[in-house]
Amino acid sequence: MSVEQHLRGLAETLAGLEAQASRVTRWGSLLARRLTAGGRLLAAGNGGSAAEAQHLTAELVGRFRDDRQPFSAIALCAESSSVTAIGNDYGYDQVFARQVTAHARPGDVVVLLSTSGKSPNLLEAAHAGRRAGAVVWALTGPAPNPLAAVADEVLALPGVPANVQEAQLVAVHALCEAFEAALPLSSRRVS
């Protein structure tokens, strides 16, 4: 594949994201309501999607654009001692589910990122999130896929895995943009 073909593929994937902008905006509003009410966001992914999960949580605990209060957000994939202990004792399929079971409560949001939508550990995490009463969102590649089928809502993007992963960073930033725009004024400035 040439650079030009790669970039054309990315443009098509981004067009798929743009077509779902209203979903991202709605997610940002819901996330703002849940986190300002004391909920938390739990995020997970494998490989590059783990990096995107960490990026999302960093933007919420730190800031995306504007100075504001920090919000509770945990990247489960960054919990290396938990991941390795759970993987060793319970199997890799349980590395996120066991953490979701430990941390998720009704009112929380679980965000799972996967370019394939087929990762067993993310499927188990989705089931655990739903059992805990959290809302489960999936960011995946093309649907249908198993993760899209078990999540409460999905942002499924067209394209090859590399383009989907690139567009997921844009989706993370768009979600943060929508989140910060939906925050009440009392949450926007840190004293």
PDB file of N, CA, C and O in Angstrom, residues 116-162:
ATOM      1  N   SER A 116     -10.702  -4.465  15.964  1.00  0.00           N
ATOM      2  CA  SER A 116     -11.375  -5.649  15.417  1.00  0.00           C
ATOM      3  C   SER A 116     -12.750  -5.886  16.032  1.00  0.00           C
ATOM      4  O   SER A 116     -13.636  -6.454  15.391  1.00  0.00           O
ATOM      5  N   GLY A 117     -12.900  -5.520  17.306  1.00  0.00           N
ATOM      6  CA  GLY A 117     -14.123  -5.828  18.018  1.00  0.00           C
ATOM      7  C   GLY A 117     -14.222  -7.289  18.413  1.00  0.00           C
ATOM      8  O   GLY A 117     -15.294  -7.772  18.749  1.00  0.00           O
ATOM      9  N   LYS A 118     -13.094  -7.995  18.409  1.00  0.00           N
ATOM     10  CA  LYS A 118     -13.111  -9.437  18.667  1.00  0.00           C
ATOM     11  C   LYS A 118     -12.289  -9.865  19.888  1.00  0.00           C
ATOM     12  O   LYS A 118     -12.220 -11.053  20.182  1.00  0.00           O
ATOM     13  N   SER A 119     -11.679  -8.950  20.586  1.00  0.00           N
ATOM     14  CA  SER A 119     -10.791  -9.310  21.691  1.00  0.00           C
ATOM     15  C   SER A 119     -11.565  -9.916  22.854  1.00  0.00           C
ATOM     16  O   SER A 119     -12.424  -9.253  23.449  1.00  0.00           O
ATOM     17  N   PRO A 120     -11.263 -11.169  23.225  1.00  0.00           N
ATOM     18  CA  PRO A 120     -12.001 -11.818  24.311  1.00  0.00           C
ATOM     19  C   PRO A 120     -11.961 -11.040  25.625  1.00  0.00           C
ATOM     20  O   PRO A 120     -12.954 -10.983  26.346  1.00  0.00           O
ATOM     21  N   ASN A 121     -10.830 -10.402  25.936  1.00  0.00           N
ATOM     22  CA  ASN A 121     -10.751  -9.687  27.216  1.00  0.00           C
ATOM     23  C   ASN A 121     -11.648  -8.452  27.227  1.00  0.00           C
ATOM     24  O   ASN A 121     -12.166  -8.066  28.281  1.00  0.00           O
ATOM     25  N   LEU A 122     -11.877  -7.835  26.074  1.00  0.00           N
ATOM     26  CA  LEU A 122     -12.788  -6.694  26.010  1.00  0.00           C
ATOM     27  C   LEU A 122     -14.243  -7.151  26.029  1.00  0.00           C
ATOM     28  O   LEU A 122     -15.099  -6.482  26.616  1.00  0.00           O
ATOM     29  N   LEU A 123     -14.517  -8.296  25.412  1.00  0.00           N
ATOM     30  CA  LEU A 123     -15.869  -8.850  25.479  1.00  0.00           C
ATOM     31  C   LEU A 123     -16.245  -9.168  26.928  1.00  0.00           C
ATOM     32  O   LEU A 123     -17.350  -8.854  27.382  1.00  0.00           O
ATOM     33  N   GLU A 124     -15.317  -9.770  27.662  1.00  0.00           N
ATOM     34  CA  GLU A 124     -15.567 -10.074  29.071  1.00  0.00           C
ATOM     35  C   GLU A 124     -15.745  -8.797  29.880  1.00  0.00           C
ATOM     36  O   GLU A 124     -16.593  -8.732  30.781  1.00  0.00           O
ATOM     37  N   ALA A 125     -14.961  -7.762  29.567  1.00  0.00           N
ATOM     38  CA  ALA A 125     -15.094  -6.479  30.268  1.00  0.00           C
ATOM     39  C   ALA A 125     -16.457  -5.850  29.993  1.00  0.00           C
ATOM     40  O   ALA A 125     -17.068  -5.253  30.890  1.00  0.00           O
ATOM     41  N   ALA A 126     -16.952  -5.971  28.762  1.00  0.00           N
ATOM     42  CA  ALA A 126     -18.272  -5.434  28.429  1.00  0.00           C
ATOM     43  C   ALA A 126     -19.351  -6.123  29.253  1.00  0.00           C
ATOM     44  O   ALA A 126     -20.239  -5.467  29.816  1.00  0.00           O
ATOM     45  N   HIS A 127     -19.275  -7.445  29.333  1.00  0.00           N
ATOM     46  CA  HIS A 127     -20.252  -8.181  30.145  1.00  0.00           C
ATOM     47  C   HIS A 127     -20.171  -7.753  31.611  1.00  0.00           C
ATOM     48  O   HIS A 127     -21.200  -7.558  32.270  1.00  0.00           O
ATOM     49  N   ALA A 128     -18.957  -7.590  32.134  1.00  0.00           N
ATOM     50  CA  ALA A 128     -18.773  -7.183  33.531  1.00  0.00           C
ATOM     51  C   ALA A 128     -19.336  -5.783  33.761  1.00  0.00           C
ATOM     52  O   ALA A 128     -19.963  -5.523  34.800  1.00  0.00           O
ATOM     53  N   GLY A 129     -19.125  -4.882  32.816  1.00  0.00           N
ATOM     54  CA  GLY A 129     -19.647  -3.528  32.945  1.00  0.00           C
ATOM     55  C   GLY A 129     -21.162  -3.500  32.993  1.00  0.00           C
ATOM     56  O   GLY A 129     -21.764  -2.804  33.816  1.00  0.00           O
ATOM     57  N   ARG A 130     -21.772  -4.282  32.139  1.00  0.00           N
ATOM     58  CA  ARG A 130     -23.237  -4.327  32.124  1.00  0.00           C
ATOM     59  C   ARG A 130     -23.767  -4.948  33.412  1.00  0.00           C
ATOM     60  O   ARG A 130     -24.758  -4.468  33.968  1.00  0.00           O
ATOM     61  N   ARG A 131     -23.104  -5.991  33.916  1.00  0.00           N
ATOM     62  CA  ARG A 131     -23.526  -6.599  35.189  1.00  0.00           C
ATOM     63  C   ARG A 131     -23.428  -5.591  36.343  1.00  0.00           C
ATOM     64  O   ARG A 131     -24.224  -5.619  37.279  1.00  0.00           O
ATOM     65  N   ALA A 132     -22.422  -4.715  36.276  1.00  0.00           N
ATOM     66  CA  ALA A 132     -22.211  -3.729  37.334  1.00  0.00           C
ATOM     67  C   ALA A 132     -23.182  -2.554  37.237  1.00  0.00           C
ATOM     68  O   ALA A 132     -23.237  -1.724  38.146  1.00  0.00           O
ATOM     69  N   GLY A 133     -23.917  -2.454  36.142  1.00  0.00           N
ATOM     70  CA  GLY A 133     -24.852  -1.347  35.971  1.00  0.00           C
ATOM     71  C   GLY A 133     -24.243  -0.121  35.336  1.00  0.00           C
ATOM     72  O   GLY A 133     -24.866   0.946  35.307  1.00  0.00           O
ATOM     73  N   ALA A 134     -23.028  -0.241  34.822  1.00  0.00           N
ATOM     74  CA  ALA A 134     -22.395   0.859  34.092  1.00  0.00           C
ATOM     75  C   ALA A 134     -22.887   0.840  32.652  1.00  0.00           C
ATOM     76  O   ALA A 134     -23.342  -0.187  32.149  1.00  0.00           O
ATOM     77  N   VAL A 135     -22.770   1.963  31.983  1.00  0.00           N
ATOM     78  CA  VAL A 135     -23.048   2.001  30.560  1.00  0.00           C
ATOM     79  C   VAL A 135     -21.758   1.607  29.845  1.00  0.00           C
ATOM     80  O   VAL A 135     -20.666   2.012  30.253  1.00  0.00           O
ATOM     81  N   VAL A 136     -21.868   0.788  28.798  1.00  0.00           N
ATOM     82  CA  VAL A 136     -20.692   0.286  28.075  1.00  0.00           C
ATOM     83  C   VAL A 136     -20.722   0.825  26.654  1.00  0.00           C
ATOM     84  O   VAL A 136     -21.667   0.581  25.906  1.00  0.00           O
ATOM     85  N   TRP A 137     -19.660   1.562  26.302  1.00  0.00           N
ATOM     86  CA  TRP A 137     -19.486   2.088  24.946  1.00  0.00           C
ATOM     87  C   TRP A 137     -18.299   1.382  24.306  1.00  0.00           C
ATOM     88  O   TRP A 137     -17.272   1.173  24.950  1.00  0.00           O
ATOM     89  N   ALA A 138     -18.444   1.042  23.049  1.00  0.00           N
ATOM     90  CA  ALA A 138     -17.353   0.423  22.295  1.00  0.00           C
ATOM     91  C   ALA A 138     -16.971   1.312  21.124  1.00  0.00           C
ATOM     92  O   ALA A 138     -17.842   1.837  20.427  1.00  0.00           O
ATOM     93  N   LEU A 139     -15.684   1.484  20.929  1.00  0.00           N
ATOM     94  CA  LEU A 139     -15.140   2.115  19.732  1.00  0.00           C
ATOM     95  C   LEU A 139     -14.452   0.999  18.966  1.00  0.00           C
ATOM     96  O   LEU A 139     -13.447   0.451  19.445  1.00  0.00           O
ATOM     97  N   THR A 140     -15.007   0.651  17.807  1.00  0.00           N
ATOM     98  CA  THR A 140     -14.498  -0.501  17.062  1.00  0.00           C
ATOM     99  C   THR A 140     -14.289  -0.163  15.603  1.00  0.00           C
ATOM    100  O   THR A 140     -14.684   0.901  15.126  1.00  0.00           O
ATOM    101  N   GLY A 141     -13.734  -1.146  14.907  1.00  0.00           N
ATOM    102  CA  GLY A 141     -13.694  -1.113  13.459  1.00  0.00           C
ATOM    103  C   GLY A 141     -15.058  -1.500  12.923  1.00  0.00           C
ATOM    104  O   GLY A 141     -16.070  -1.423  13.643  1.00  0.00           O
ATOM    105  N   PRO A 142     -15.099  -1.922  11.675  1.00  0.00           N
ATOM    106  CA  PRO A 142     -16.385  -2.188  11.031  1.00  0.00           C
ATOM    107  C   PRO A 142     -17.269  -3.163  11.810  1.00  0.00           C
ATOM    108  O   PRO A 142     -16.809  -4.139  12.373  1.00  0.00           O
ATOM    109  N   ALA A 143     -18.563  -2.838  11.827  1.00  0.00           N
ATOM    110  CA  ALA A 143     -19.567  -3.726  12.426  1.00  0.00           C
ATOM    111  C   ALA A 143     -20.277  -4.447  11.289  1.00  0.00           C
ATOM    112  O   ALA A 143     -20.267  -3.971  10.155  1.00  0.00           O
ATOM    113  N   PRO A 144     -20.845  -5.596  11.573  1.00  0.00           N
ATOM    114  CA  PRO A 144     -21.003  -6.180  12.899  1.00  0.00           C
ATOM    115  C   PRO A 144     -19.711  -6.818  13.390  1.00  0.00           C
ATOM    116  O   PRO A 144     -18.875  -7.271  12.615  1.00  0.00           O
ATOM    117  N   ASN A 145     -19.577  -6.816  14.705  1.00  0.00           N
ATOM    118  CA  ASN A 145     -18.484  -7.516  15.369  1.00  0.00           C
ATOM    119  C   ASN A 145     -18.967  -7.870  16.771  1.00  0.00           C
ATOM    120  O   ASN A 145     -19.945  -7.301  17.263  1.00  0.00           O
ATOM    121  N   PRO A 146     -18.319  -8.816  17.432  1.00  0.00           N
ATOM    122  CA  PRO A 146     -18.809  -9.277  18.739  1.00  0.00           C
ATOM    123  C   PRO A 146     -18.903  -8.189  19.808  1.00  0.00           C
ATOM    124  O   PRO A 146     -19.854  -8.164  20.581  1.00  0.00           O
ATOM    125  N   LEU A 147     -17.932  -7.274  19.854  1.00  0.00           N
ATOM    126  CA  LEU A 147     -17.964  -6.229  20.873  1.00  0.00           C
ATOM    127  C   LEU A 147     -19.122  -5.264  20.622  1.00  0.00           C
ATOM    128  O   LEU A 147     -19.812  -4.855  21.567  1.00  0.00           O
ATOM    129  N   ALA A 148     -19.354  -4.920  19.385  1.00  0.00           N
ATOM    130  CA  ALA A 148     -20.481  -4.050  19.049  1.00  0.00           C
ATOM    131  C   ALA A 148     -21.792  -4.687  19.477  1.00  0.00           C
ATOM    132  O   ALA A 148     -22.722  -3.993  19.903  1.00  0.00           O
ATOM    133  N   ALA A 149     -21.859  -5.996  19.400  1.00  0.00           N
ATOM    134  CA  ALA A 149     -23.096  -6.712  19.742  1.00  0.00           C
ATOM    135  C   ALA A 149     -23.382  -6.717  21.237  1.00  0.00           C
ATOM    136  O   ALA A 149     -24.541  -6.792  21.638  1.00  0.00           O
ATOM    137  N   VAL A 150     -22.347  -6.623  22.088  1.00  0.00           N
ATOM    138  CA  VAL A 150     -22.581  -6.705  23.524  1.00  0.00           C
ATOM    139  C   VAL A 150     -22.530  -5.353  24.227  1.00  0.00           C
ATOM    140  O   VAL A 150     -22.981  -5.239  25.369  1.00  0.00           O
ATOM    141  N   ALA A 151     -22.018  -4.324  23.574  1.00  0.00           N
ATOM    142  CA  ALA A 151     -21.964  -2.987  24.175  1.00  0.00           C
ATOM    143  C   ALA A 151     -23.347  -2.347  24.145  1.00  0.00           C
ATOM    144  O   ALA A 151     -24.200  -2.710  23.332  1.00  0.00           O
ATOM    145  N   ASP A 152     -23.551  -1.383  25.031  1.00  0.00           N
ATOM    146  CA  ASP A 152     -24.801  -0.626  25.007  1.00  0.00           C
ATOM    147  C   ASP A 152     -24.879   0.231  23.752  1.00  0.00           C
ATOM    148  O   ASP A 152     -25.937   0.370  23.156  1.00  0.00           O
ATOM    149  N   GLU A 153     -23.751   0.824  23.388  1.00  0.00           N
ATOM    150  CA  GLU A 153     -23.673   1.634  22.167  1.00  0.00           C
ATOM    151  C   GLU A 153     -22.292   1.450  21.550  1.00  0.00           C
ATOM    152  O   GLU A 153     -21.317   1.181  22.241  1.00  0.00           O
ATOM    153  N   VAL A 154     -22.231   1.659  20.246  1.00  0.00           N
ATOM    154  CA  VAL A 154     -20.963   1.465  19.537  1.00  0.00           C
ATOM    155  C   VAL A 154     -20.726   2.603  18.557  1.00  0.00           C
ATOM    156  O   VAL A 154     -21.658   3.110  17.932  1.00  0.00           O
ATOM    157  N   LEU A 155     -19.472   2.991  18.470  1.00  0.00           N
ATOM    158  CA  LEU A 155     -18.994   3.884  17.428  1.00  0.00           C
ATOM    159  C   LEU A 155     -18.122   3.009  16.534  1.00  0.00           C
ATOM    160  O   LEU A 155     -16.945   2.793  16.819  1.00  0.00           O
ATOM    161  N   ALA A 156     -18.732   2.426  15.502  1.00  0.00           N
ATOM    162  CA  ALA A 156     -18.026   1.512  14.598  1.00  0.00           C
ATOM    163  C   ALA A 156     -17.554   2.304  13.393  1.00  0.00           C
ATOM    164  O   ALA A 156     -18.356   2.988  12.735  1.00  0.00           O
ATOM    165  N   LEU A 157     -16.269   2.215  13.122  1.00  0.00           N
ATOM    166  CA  LEU A 157     -15.670   2.979  12.029  1.00  0.00           C
ATOM    167  C   LEU A 157     -15.273   2.058  10.886  1.00  0.00           C
ATOM    168  O   LEU A 157     -14.744   0.972  11.110  1.00  0.00           O
ATOM    169  N   PRO A 158     -15.487   2.515   9.663  1.00  0.00           N
ATOM    170  CA  PRO A 158     -15.083   1.723   8.512  1.00  0.00           C
ATOM    171  C   PRO A 158     -13.573   1.812   8.296  1.00  0.00           C
ATOM    172  O   PRO A 158     -12.941   2.791   8.691  1.00  0.00           O
ATOM    173  N   GLY A 159     -13.008   0.796   7.683  1.00  0.00           N
ATOM    174  CA  GLY A 159     -11.606   0.873   7.298  1.00  0.00           C
ATOM    175  C   GLY A 159     -10.757  -0.245   7.846  1.00  0.00           C
ATOM    176  O   GLY A 159     -11.218  -1.096   8.612  1.00  0.00           O
ATOM    177  N   VAL A 160      -9.498  -0.214   7.439  1.00  0.00           N
ATOM    178  CA  VAL A 160      -8.524  -1.196   7.900  1.00  0.00           C
ATOM    179  C   VAL A 160      -8.081  -0.825   9.313  1.00  0.00           C
ATOM    180  O   VAL A 160      -8.244   0.327   9.742  1.00  0.00           O
ATOM    181  N   PRO A 161      -7.551  -1.789  10.072  1.00  0.00           N
ATOM    182  CA  PRO A 161      -7.211  -1.521  11.476  1.00  0.00           C
ATOM    183  C   PRO A 161      -6.340  -0.280  11.696  1.00  0.00           C
ATOM    184  O   PRO A 161      -6.612   0.483  12.636  1.00  0.00           O
ATOM    185  N   ALA A 162      -5.336  -0.052  10.877  1.00  0.00           N
ATOM    186  CA  ALA A 162      -4.473   1.116  11.089  1.00  0.00           C
ATOM    187  C   ALA A 162      -5.267   2.410  10.973  1.00  0.00           C
ATOM    188  O   ALA A 162      -5.107   3.328  11.791  1.00  0.00           O
TER     189      ALA A 162
END
